Amino acid sequence: MQEPAADRNRVIVVHGNKVETVVSDLQFYSNYTLTVAPFNSKGEGPHSKAYHFSTPEGAPGPVSFLTFESPSETEITLRWEAPDKPNGVLTGYLLQYYERGSTQDYSLYVKLAHYII
């Protein structure tokens, strides 16, 4: 699980007598801590007990780097780096390719044996 970046600390101000609000823009597969404190014209009251919660996994972002070299006329070696935002535990990569001018495409699944973000 990822801890949200320090610059992601947010304060949401709820005016009036409302007793609920939506907290949005949370990151996938992250741990959060939330407190609530009342305020009035004299200042801020004490914070509630801290509530800890986690968000579920989401689909990963794109790989952050991709390059290749061609050691022969019939094969290619690909190298890539994991996504900047894996949004969970990566279990593999799906490589898709097709022959230009052909209607047939191919897929290759690369499974990760021991890869934990």
XYZ file of C-alpha atoms in Angstrom:
117
model
C 0.000 0.000 0.000
C 1.110 3.499 -0.744
C 1.062 6.356 1.707
C -0.308 9.531 0.122
C 2.383 12.108 -0.554
C 2.781 14.784 2.111
C 1.707 17.450 -0.353
C -1.613 15.605 -0.668
C -2.658 16.606 2.869
C -5.946 18.374 2.444
C -8.317 20.406 4.548
C -11.957 20.503 3.550
C -14.064 23.282 5.070
C -17.758 22.467 5.451
C -19.806 25.576 6.245
C -23.116 25.790 8.060
C -24.923 22.965 9.817
C -24.022 20.239 7.309
C -22.980 16.976 8.906
C -21.638 15.179 5.821
C -19.479 15.823 2.754
C -17.780 13.855 -0.010
C -14.003 13.480 0.073
C -12.875 13.004 -3.527
C -9.663 12.613 -5.543
C -8.359 9.805 -3.314
C -5.572 7.679 -4.813
C -6.026 3.956 -5.476
C -4.408 1.464 -3.103
C -3.467 4.077 -0.510
C -3.753 4.479 3.263
C -5.383 7.562 4.737
C -6.064 9.068 8.159
C -8.989 11.427 8.650
C -10.143 13.611 11.549
C -12.988 16.102 11.899
C -12.947 19.242 14.040
C -15.811 21.691 14.535
C -15.191 25.432 14.327
C -17.026 28.669 14.990
C -16.208 32.373 15.180
C -14.001 31.749 18.244
C -11.804 29.105 16.609
C -11.328 25.432 16.020
C -12.467 22.786 18.494
C -10.713 19.513 19.260
C -10.292 16.943 16.493
C -12.160 13.663 16.526
C -10.372 10.400 17.073
C -8.334 9.560 13.951
C -10.061 7.252 11.474
C -7.767 5.131 9.298
C -8.975 3.750 5.975
C -7.632 2.342 2.730
C -8.732 2.594 -0.878
C -8.922 -0.482 -3.113
C -6.632 -1.377 -5.990
C -7.234 0.218 -9.371
C -5.918 -0.436 -12.863
C -2.239 0.496 -13.154
C -0.965 3.470 -15.121
C 1.215 3.037 -18.208
C 4.778 1.748 -17.984
C 7.078 4.678 -17.338
C 9.753 3.709 -19.853
C 9.896 1.401 -22.881
C 12.830 0.627 -25.152
C 13.902 -2.226 -27.384
C 16.845 -3.628 -29.253
C 16.896 -6.126 -32.066
C 19.548 -8.821 -31.535
C 18.530 -10.617 -34.760
C 16.169 -10.361 -37.723
C 13.578 -12.571 -35.995
C 13.490 -11.348 -32.406
C 13.398 -8.208 -30.318
C 14.351 -7.555 -26.697
C 12.007 -5.212 -24.809
C 12.833 -3.421 -21.570
C 10.465 -1.316 -19.501
C 10.058 0.212 -16.072
C 7.088 -0.309 -13.800
C 4.313 2.317 -13.895
C 4.768 5.436 -11.776
C 1.290 4.695 -10.424
C 0.914 0.918 -10.065
C -2.325 1.463 -8.086
C -1.875 -1.922 -6.431
C 0.275 -5.049 -6.641
C 1.415 -5.700 -10.202
C 1.044 -9.342 -11.257
C 2.302 -9.120 -14.835
C 2.386 -7.290 -18.144
C 0.411 -7.914 -21.310
C 2.477 -7.400 -24.456
C 0.417 -6.990 -27.618
C 1.832 -6.778 -31.115
C 0.709 -7.242 -34.701
C 2.251 -7.541 -38.098
C 1.697 -4.338 -40.022
C -0.641 -4.925 -42.930
C -2.030 -8.047 -41.216
C -5.400 -8.436 -39.539
C -4.040 -10.943 -37.006
C -2.632 -9.667 -33.726
C -0.799 -11.524 -30.992
C -0.725 -11.255 -27.211
C 1.902 -12.369 -24.761
C 1.373 -12.292 -20.998
C 4.445 -11.834 -18.801
C 3.698 -12.925 -15.253
C 5.678 -11.454 -12.367
C 6.791 -14.014 -9.855
C 7.758 -11.803 -6.908
C 7.032 -8.176 -7.641
C 5.566 -6.089 -4.828
C 5.261 -2.314 -4.917
